[in-house]
Coordinates of C-alpha atoms and ligand atoms in Angstrom, one line a residue:
X1471 CA 92.5 172.8 164.7
X1472 CA 93.4 169.5 166.6
X1473 CA 90.6 168.0 165.8
X1474 CA 90.9 168.6 162.5
X1475 CA 94.3 167.3 162.6
X1476 CA 93.0 164.2 164.5
X1477 CA 89.7 163.8 161.5
X1478 CA 92.5 164.2 158.3
X1479 CA 94.8 161.7 160.0
X1480 CA 92.2 158.8 160.8
X1481 CA 91.3 159.8 156.9
X1482 CA 94.3 159.2 155.5
X1483 CA 95.0 155.9 157.6
X1484 CA 91.4 154.4 156.6
X1485 CA 92.6 155.1 152.9
X1486 CA 96.0 153.5 153.3
X1487 CA 94.2 150.5 155.2
X1488 CA 91.2 150.5 152.4
X1489 CA 93.7 150.3 149.2
X1490 CA 96.1 147.6 151.3
X1491 CA 93.1 145.6 151.7
X1492 CA 91.5 145.9 148.0
X1493 CA 95.1 144.9 146.8
X1494 CA 94.5 143.0 143.9
X1495 CA 95.4 139.0 144.0
X1496 CA 96.8 138.3 140.3
X1497 CA 97.2 134.7 139.7
X1498 CA 99.4 133.3 136.7
X1499 CA 99.3 129.3 135.6
X1500 CA 102.5 128.2 133.8
X1501 CA 106.1 130.2 134.0
X1502 CA 107.3 129.8 130.7
X1503 CA 107.8 132.7 128.8
X1504 CA 104.1 134.6 128.5
X1505 CA 103.5 134.0 132.0
X1506 CA 106.7 135.2 133.3
X1507 CA 106.5 138.5 131.0
X1508 CA 102.7 138.9 132.3
X1509 CA 104.1 138.8 136.2
X1510 CA 107.3 141.1 135.4
X1511 CA 104.5 143.3 133.7
X1512 CA 101.7 143.5 136.8
X1513 CA 104.6 144.2 139.4
X1514 CA 106.3 146.7 137.1
X1515 CA 102.9 148.7 137.1
X1516 CA 101.1 147.6 140.8
X1517 CA 104.4 147.3 143.4
X1518 CA 101.4 146.2 146.6
X1519 CA 99.7 143.1 144.2
X1520 CA 100.1 139.6 145.2
X1521 CA 101.5 138.0 142.2
X1522 CA 101.8 134.4 142.0
X1523 CA 102.5 131.8 139.2
X1524 CA 101.5 128.2 139.4
X1525 CA 103.7 125.6 137.1
X1526 CA 103.3 122.1 136.5
X1527 CA 107.3 122.4 136.1
X1528 CA 109.8 121.2 138.2
X1529 CA 112.0 124.0 137.3
X1530 CA 111.8 127.7 137.2
X1531 CA 111.6 130.0 134.2
X1532 CA 114.1 128.9 131.7
X1533 CA 115.0 129.3 128.2
X1534 CA 113.2 126.8 126.3
X1535 CA 114.7 127.3 122.8
X1536 CA 118.3 126.6 124.5
X1537 CA 117.2 123.5 124.9
X1538 CA 118.5 122.8 121.3
X1539 CA 122.4 123.8 123.1
X1540 CA 121.5 121.6 126.0
X1541 CA 121.5 118.8 124.0
X1542 CA 124.5 119.1 121.9
X1543 CA 127.0 120.7 124.9
X1544 CA 125.9 118.5 127.9
X1545 CA 125.0 121.5 129.5
X1546 CA 124.0 121.5 133.2
X1547 CA 120.5 122.5 134.1
X1548 CA 121.2 125.9 135.8
X1549 CA 122.4 127.2 132.3
X1550 CA 119.2 127.0 131.0
X1551 CA 117.7 129.1 134.0
X1552 CA 116.8 132.4 133.4
X1553 CA 117.3 133.8 136.9
X1554 CA 118.7 133.4 140.4
X1555 CA 117.0 132.2 142.9
X1556 CA 116.5 135.4 144.8
X1557 CA 115.4 136.9 141.5
X1558 CA 111.5 136.1 142.0
X1559 CA 111.5 137.3 146.2
X1560 CA 113.5 140.6 145.1
X1561 CA 110.3 140.8 142.4
X1562 CA 107.8 140.4 145.0
X1563 CA 106.3 137.1 142.9
X1564 CA 105.5 134.5 144.4
X1565 CA 106.6 130.9 141.8
X1566 CA 105.2 127.0 143.2
X1567 CA 106.3 124.8 140.7
X1568 CA 105.2 121.0 140.6
X1569 CA 101.6 122.3 140.6
X1570 CA 98.7 121.3 137.6
X1571 CA 96.1 123.5 137.2
X1572 CA 92.5 121.8 136.4
X1573 CA 89.8 123.7 136.2
X1574 CA 88.9 127.5 136.8
X1575 CA 85.7 128.8 138.4
X1576 CA 84.1 131.9 137.3
X1577 CA 82.1 132.4 140.1
X1578 CA 84.3 131.7 142.8
X1579 CA 87.5 133.0 141.4
X1580 CA 89.0 129.9 142.4
X1581 CA 91.5 127.4 140.8
X1582 CA 91.5 123.7 141.3
X1583 CA 94.7 121.8 141.0
X1584 CA 95.3 118.2 140.6
X1585 CA 96.6 117.5 144.0
X1586 CA 93.2 119.0 145.7
X1587 CA 94.8 122.3 146.4
X1588 CA 93.2 125.6 145.8
X1589 CA 94.2 128.9 144.7
X1590 CA 92.6 132.2 144.5
X1591 CA 92.2 135.1 142.2
X1592 CA 91.1 138.4 141.2
X1593 CA 92.4 138.2 137.9
X1594 CA 94.5 135.4 136.1
X1595 CA 96.0 134.6 133.2
X1596 CA 96.3 131.1 131.7
X1597 CA 100.1 130.5 130.0
X1598 CA 100.4 127.0 129.3
X1599 CA 102.4 126.6 126.4
X1600 CA 101.9 123.8 124.0
X1601 CA 102.5 119.9 123.4
X1602 CA 104.2 118.5 120.7
X1603 CA 102.4 117.0 117.8
X1604 CA 103.1 113.3 117.5
X1605 CA 100.8 112.0 114.6
X1606 CA 99.9 108.1 114.6
X1607 CA 102.6 105.6 113.3
X1608 CA 102.7 102.1 114.3
X1609 CA 104.3 101.1 117.5
X1610 CA 105.0 105.4 118.2
X1611 CA 105.2 104.5 122.1
X1612 CA 108.2 102.2 121.6
X1613 CA 111.6 103.1 123.4
X1614 CA 113.5 105.1 121.2
X1615 CA 110.9 107.2 120.3
X1616 CA 111.4 110.3 121.3
X1617 CA 110.2 114.6 120.8
X1618 CA 111.7 117.8 122.6
X1619 CA 109.9 120.1 124.7
X1620 CA 111.0 120.9 127.9
X1621 CA 114.1 119.3 130.0
X1622 CA 113.3 116.7 131.4
X1623 CA 112.5 115.4 127.6
X1624 CA 115.9 116.7 126.8
X1625 CA 117.3 115.1 129.2
X1626 CA 115.8 111.6 128.2
X1627 CA 116.6 112.7 124.8
X1628 CA 120.1 113.3 125.5
X1629 CA 120.9 110.4 127.6
X1630 CA 120.0 107.6 125.1
X1631 CA 120.3 109.4 121.9
X1632 CA 124.5 110.2 122.6
X1633 CA 127.1 108.3 120.7
X1634 CA 124.2 106.2 118.8
X1635 CA 124.9 105.4 114.8
X1636 CA 121.9 106.2 113.1
X1637 CA 119.2 108.8 114.0
X1638 CA 116.0 109.8 112.2
X1639 CA 114.3 112.9 112.7
X1640 CA 110.7 113.1 111.7
X1641 CA 110.0 117.0 110.7
X1642 CA 112.4 119.3 108.8
X1643 CA 110.9 122.4 110.2
X1644 CA 113.4 124.5 112.4
X1645 CA 113.3 122.5 115.5
X1646 CA 113.7 119.1 113.3
X1647 CA 117.1 120.9 111.6
X1648 CA 118.3 122.5 114.6
X1649 CA 118.1 119.0 116.6
X1650 CA 119.6 117.1 113.5
X1651 CA 122.1 119.3 113.6
X1652 CA 123.0 119.5 117.7
X1653 CA 123.0 115.7 117.2
X1654 CA 125.2 115.3 114.6
X1655 CA 128.2 116.5 116.9
X1656 CA 127.6 113.2 119.1
X1657 CA 125.9 110.4 116.6
X1658 CA 126.4 109.2 113.5
X1659 CA 124.5 109.5 110.5
X1660 CA 121.4 111.9 110.6
X1661 CA 118.3 111.5 108.4
X1662 CA 115.4 114.3 108.2
X1663 CA 112.0 113.3 106.8
X1664 CA 109.4 115.3 105.9
X1665 CA 105.9 115.1 103.4
X1666 CA 106.7 118.6 102.3
X1667 CA 108.6 118.7 98.7
X1668 CA 111.2 120.8 99.9
X1669 CA 112.8 121.9 103.7
X1670 CA 110.8 124.8 105.1
X1671 CA 108.3 125.6 103.1
X1672 CA 106.6 127.8 105.2
X1673 CA 109.9 129.8 106.2
X1674 CA 111.5 130.0 102.5
X1675 CA 110.6 129.5 98.8
X1676 CA 112.1 126.4 96.6
X1677 CA 115.1 127.9 96.0
X1678 CA 116.2 129.1 99.0
X1679 CA 115.9 125.7 100.6
X1680 CA 117.5 124.4 97.9
X1681 CA 120.6 126.4 98.8
X1682 CA 120.3 125.4 102.5
X1683 CA 119.3 121.7 102.1
X1684 CA 122.9 122.1 99.8
X1685 CA 124.9 123.8 102.6
X1686 CA 123.5 121.2 105.1
X1687 CA 123.8 118.3 103.3
X1688 CA 127.5 119.0 103.1
X1689 CA 128.0 119.0 106.7
X1690 CA 126.5 115.9 106.8
X1691 CA 122.5 116.0 107.4
X1692 CA 120.7 113.7 105.0
X1693 CA 116.9 114.5 104.1
X1694 CA 114.2 112.6 102.7
X1695 CA 111.0 114.8 101.0
X1696 CA 107.6 113.5 100.4
X1697 CA 108.0 110.7 102.7
X1698 CA 106.2 110.2 106.3
X1699 CA 107.1 107.8 109.0
X1700 CA 104.4 105.0 108.9
X1701 CA 106.1 103.2 112.1
X1702 CA 109.3 101.8 113.8
X1703 CA 110.2 98.2 114.7
X1704 CA 112.6 96.7 116.6
X1705 CA 113.0 94.1 119.6
X1706 CA 111.2 96.2 122.0
X1707 CA 113.6 99.4 121.4
X1708 CA 113.8 101.3 117.8
X1709 CA 115.7 99.3 115.4
X1710 CA 114.2 100.3 111.8
X1711 CA 112.1 103.4 110.5
X1712 CA 109.2 102.4 107.8
X1713 CA 107.9 104.7 105.8
X1714 CA 104.8 105.2 104.3
X1715 CA 107.2 105.0 100.3
X1716 CA 108.0 101.4 101.4
X1717 CA 111.4 102.4 102.2
X1718 CA 113.0 101.4 105.5
X1719 CA 116.2 103.1 107.3
X1720 CA 118.1 101.3 110.4
X1721 CA 117.9 103.9 113.1
X1722 CA 118.3 103.7 116.8
X1723 CA 116.4 106.6 117.4
X1724 CA 113.5 108.2 116.0
X1725 CA 112.8 112.3 116.9
X1726 CA 109.4 113.6 116.2
X1727 CA 109.4 117.0 115.2
X1728 CA 105.8 117.9 113.2
X1729 CA 105.0 120.8 115.2
X1730 CA 103.2 121.8 118.5
X1731 CA 99.1 121.8 119.7
X1732 CA 97.8 124.2 122.1
X1733 CA 97.5 123.0 125.7
X1734 CA 93.6 123.9 125.9
X1735 CA 92.8 121.4 128.8
X1736 CA 92.7 123.5 131.1
X1737 CA 89.8 126.0 129.7
X1738 CA 87.8 123.0 127.8
X1739 CA 87.7 122.3 131.8
X1740 CA 86.2 125.2 132.6
X1741 CA 84.0 126.3 129.9
X1742 CA 86.4 128.9 128.3
X1743 CA 86.2 129.1 124.4
X1744 CA 88.6 127.2 122.6
X1745 CA 88.7 126.5 118.6
X1746 CA 92.6 125.6 117.8
X1747 CA 94.1 127.4 120.8
X1748 CA 92.1 129.6 123.8
X1749 CA 90.2 132.5 121.9
X1750 CA 91.5 135.8 123.2
X1751 CA 90.7 139.2 121.9
X1752 CA 93.2 142.4 121.5
X1753 CA 93.6 142.5 124.9
X1754 CA 94.5 138.9 125.5
X1755 CA 91.4 138.4 127.3
X1756 CA 89.6 134.9 127.1
X1757 CA 85.5 134.4 127.3
X1758 CA 85.3 134.4 130.9
X1759 CA 85.6 137.2 132.8
X1760 CA 89.1 138.6 134.6
X1761 CA 90.9 135.7 133.0
X1762 CA 93.4 136.5 130.2
X1763 CA 95.5 133.4 128.1
X1764 CA 98.8 134.5 126.4
X1765 CA 101.6 132.2 124.6
X1766 CA 101.7 128.8 122.9
X1767 CA 98.0 128.6 124.2
X1768 CA 96.6 131.2 122.8
X1769 CA 94.5 131.6 119.3
X1770 CA 94.3 135.8 118.5
X1771 CA 93.1 136.2 115.0
X1772 CA 92.7 132.7 113.7
X1773 CA 96.3 132.2 114.4
X1774 CA 98.2 130.4 117.2
X1775 CA 101.9 131.3 116.8
X1776 CA 104.2 128.9 119.2
X1777 CA 106.8 131.6 118.6
X1778 CA 109.2 132.4 121.7
X1779 CA 109.1 136.5 120.7
X1780 CA 105.8 136.8 120.1
X1781 CA 104.6 134.6 123.8
X1782 CA 106.7 137.7 125.1
X1783 CA 105.2 139.9 123.7
X1784 CA 101.4 138.8 124.3
X1785 CA 102.6 137.8 127.6
X1786 CA 103.5 141.5 129.0
X1787 CA 100.3 142.9 126.5
X1788 CA 98.3 140.6 128.8
X1789 CA 99.9 141.7 132.5
X1790 CA 99.5 145.5 131.4
X1791 CA 95.7 144.9 130.7
X1792 CA 95.4 142.7 134.2
X1793 CA 96.6 145.2 135.9
X1794 CA 94.5 148.2 134.3
X1795 CA 97.2 149.6 131.6
X1796 CA 94.8 149.4 128.5
X1797 CA 97.5 147.6 125.8
X1798 CA 96.5 145.8 122.5
X1799 CA 98.2 143.5 120.7
X1800 CA 97.3 143.8 116.4
X1801 CA 98.4 140.1 115.5
X1802 CA 102.0 139.6 114.3
X1803 CA 104.1 139.2 111.3
X1804 CA 105.8 135.4 112.7
X1805 CA 109.8 136.2 111.3
X1806 CA 112.3 133.5 111.9
X1807 CA 116.1 133.6 112.3
X1808 CA 117.9 130.0 112.3
X1809 CA 121.3 129.7 112.7
X1810 CA 122.4 126.1 111.7
X1811 CA 126.2 125.1 111.4
X1812 CA 126.7 128.8 111.2
X1813 CA 124.3 129.4 108.1
X1814 CA 121.7 132.8 108.8
X1815 CA 118.5 132.3 107.4
X1816 CA 115.9 135.1 107.7
X1817 CA 112.2 134.5 106.5
X1818 CA 110.2 137.2 106.9
X1819 CA 106.2 138.2 105.3
X1820 CA 104.8 137.7 101.9
X1821 CA 108.0 136.5 100.7
X1822 CA 106.4 134.1 97.9
X1823 CA 104.4 137.0 95.7
X1824 CA 105.1 138.1 92.6
X1825 CA 102.6 140.9 92.0
X1826 CA 105.0 143.2 93.4
X1827 CA 109.1 144.1 93.1
X1828 CA 111.4 141.0 93.3
X1829 CA 115.2 141.5 94.3
X1830 CA 117.2 137.9 94.5
X1831 CA 120.3 137.7 94.8
X1832 CA 122.4 134.2 94.7
X1833 CA 126.1 133.1 95.2
X1834 CA 128.4 130.1 96.3
X1835 CA 125.7 129.0 99.6
X1836 CA 124.2 132.4 99.7
X1837 CA 120.8 133.2 98.8
X1838 CA 118.6 136.4 98.7
X1839 CA 114.7 137.4 97.8
X1840 CA 113.2 140.1 98.7
X1841 CA 109.7 141.3 97.6
X1842 CA 108.5 145.2 97.7
X1843 CA 105.0 146.4 97.1
X1844 CA 105.6 150.1 96.1
X1845 CA 108.1 151.3 98.3
X1846 CA 107.9 148.9 101.2
X1847 CA 109.8 145.5 101.9
X1848 CA 106.9 142.8 102.1
X1849 CA 108.9 139.9 102.4
X1850 CA 111.7 138.8 102.6
X1851 CA 114.3 134.9 102.3
X1852 CA 117.8 135.0 103.1
X1853 CA 120.2 132.1 103.6
X1854 CA 123.7 132.4 104.3
X1855 CA 124.5 136.0 104.1
X1856 CA 124.4 138.0 107.2
X1857 CA 125.1 141.2 105.7
X1858 CA 122.0 140.7 103.5
X1859 CA 119.8 139.6 106.8
X1860 CA 120.5 142.9 108.5
X1861 CA 119.6 144.5 105.3
X1862 CA 116.4 142.6 104.7
X1863 CA 115.4 143.0 108.4
X1864 CA 115.9 147.0 108.5
X1865 CA 113.9 146.7 104.9
X1866 CA 111.1 145.1 106.5
X1867 CA 110.8 147.6 109.3
X1868 CA 110.5 150.2 106.6
X1869 CA 114.0 151.7 107.0
X1870 CA 114.9 151.4 103.8
X1871 CA 113.0 151.4 100.3
X1872 CA 113.6 149.9 96.9
X1873 CA 116.0 151.6 95.6
X1874 CA 118.7 151.5 98.0
X1875 CA 117.7 147.7 98.5
X1876 CA 118.3 147.3 94.6
X1877 CA 121.8 148.9 95.2
X1878 CA 122.4 146.3 98.0
X1879 CA 120.9 143.4 95.9
X1880 CA 123.2 144.3 92.8
X1881 CA 126.3 144.6 95.4
X1882 CA 127.1 148.2 94.6
X1883 CA 126.6 149.0 97.8
X1884 CA 127.9 147.3 100.6
Ligands
LIG1025 C1 113.5 123.1 122.0 C2 112.7 124.2 121.3 C3 113.6 125.1 120.7 C4 112.4 126.5 120.4 N1 113.6 127.5 119.3 C5 112.8 128.5 119.5 C6 113.5 129.7 118.7 O1 114.4 129.3 118.3 N2 112.9 130.5 118.1 C7 111.4 130.5 118.9 O2 111.0 132.0 118.7 N3 110.6 129.8 119.2 C8 111.1 128.3 119.8 N4 110.7 127.7 120.4 C9 109.1 128.0 120.9 C10 109.5 129.0 121.8 O3 109.6 128.0 122.9 C11 108.0 129.2 122.6 O4 106.9 129.5 121.5 C12 107.5 129.7 124.2 O5 108.5 128.9 125.2 C13 106.2 129.9 124.9 O6 106.6 130.4 126.1 P1 104.9 130.0 126.9 O7 105.2 130.6 128.4 O8 103.3 130.2 126.1 O9 104.8 128.4 127.1 P2 105.7 126.9 127.6 O10 107.1 127.4 127.7 O11 105.7 125.7 127.3 O12 105.6 127.4 129.0 C14 104.3 126.8 129.6 C15 104.6 126.9 131.1 O13 103.2 126.0 131.6 C16 102.8 125.1 132.4 N5 102.1 124.2 132.4 C17 101.4 123.6 131.5 N6 99.7 123.0 131.8 C18 100.2 123.7 133.1 C19 98.7 123.4 133.8 N7 97.9 122.5 133.5 N8 98.8 123.8 135.5 C20 99.8 124.6 135.5 N9 100.8 124.9 134.4 C21 101.3 124.4 133.4 C22 104.2 124.0 132.1 O14 105.1 123.3 132.7 C23 105.2 125.9 131.0 O15 106.3 125.6 132.6 C24 111.7 126.4 120.7 C25 110.6 125.5 121.3 C26 111.5 124.6 122.0 C27 110.7 123.0 122.3

């Protein structure tokens, strides 16, 4: 009897020891939303695992989209941080800042860093984000040329541009417009240039774009379409922006906001398959066993999304799969919500389709177009009408059918 008891106790002890010893070692490269969401999903699933996040950034996880408020409102850096310092210790997540990973070794399961340090892993996530595109133009490295991606670029841009008279922004995408609006509070004239024929062609149809342009121009922004920057000139710093058309714009600074491209160097150095981004399957796994990728650096189904909520979702799915909880990502229908100078802009799905039933509505500073395929909304564009944005969201989620939406658009139902 005592012998049985002794045997059982030692069996349980050795099982516990074994479990402790097989505690999985997770390594995450990048402390943006994708990496952090993965770390939290792993921790939620596996309380005993070692979860370590290493990042090139000197800052803890912060809300990157809030950089626009940061340049506008003179916010302190800490206002951007998502959590208090204690949060990471409480979650049992080790965060190592200021370290850049350069190569992943598949067989030895190690990562080399630029400073010579090494980190081992059982399962690993690459969540290294994206870099801004800088199309080639003359004197592109001259003082006064900026792009915005992280805290340090935001600090430089804010410090330099504050109080300047003329700012040119190359790129009238969502971010370009947000930056223009943010700087309009502290700078003189802001001119936004884009090669496209109208504002936000990926998010808006032409009528929606004209409506938004009218509102933004009435608030002091200036737009030039169908043109691009060919160079900047000045004695040592930007004084003029030259356009392909031959136009010359006096400018104290040029901010380039021409989209982003996935950071793929780490994957390429390590022999992981890459196209425009790091290629992943539905579980967010790369071509290297035990290595996953998520967020702006990842390419799923031929798409690199470059959006916060999608990076967050991909990070969570990667983390769950890394921790052994099967979870699939089946792609996203990007929707964009933008608030510029208080203007609501919503865009989702296949809004330019002509085949289905198209409901439209426009008024003073407002515009809406919702495309139905049968009884289900397939795409929507709404400008300047917060009430219709709410209804359009519901219709895109399948909660409002064609008949009801028609009444709403005709103003019969509030
Ligand atoms: C100003 C601004 C405003 C935005 N506004 C919106 C918005 O309104 N809505 C929206 O949907 N999206 C917006 N975005 C995009 C959104 O912020 C990104 O899609 C999101 O942050 C991507 O998250 P991520 O974790 O994939 O990458 P990131 O946030 O870029 O994080 C990647 C991290 O990896 C680190 N890293 C990179 N290389 C290495 C390496 N080799 N070794 C170690 N660490 C490395 C970086 O330092 C960084 O901390 C905005 C972006 C910017 C810049």
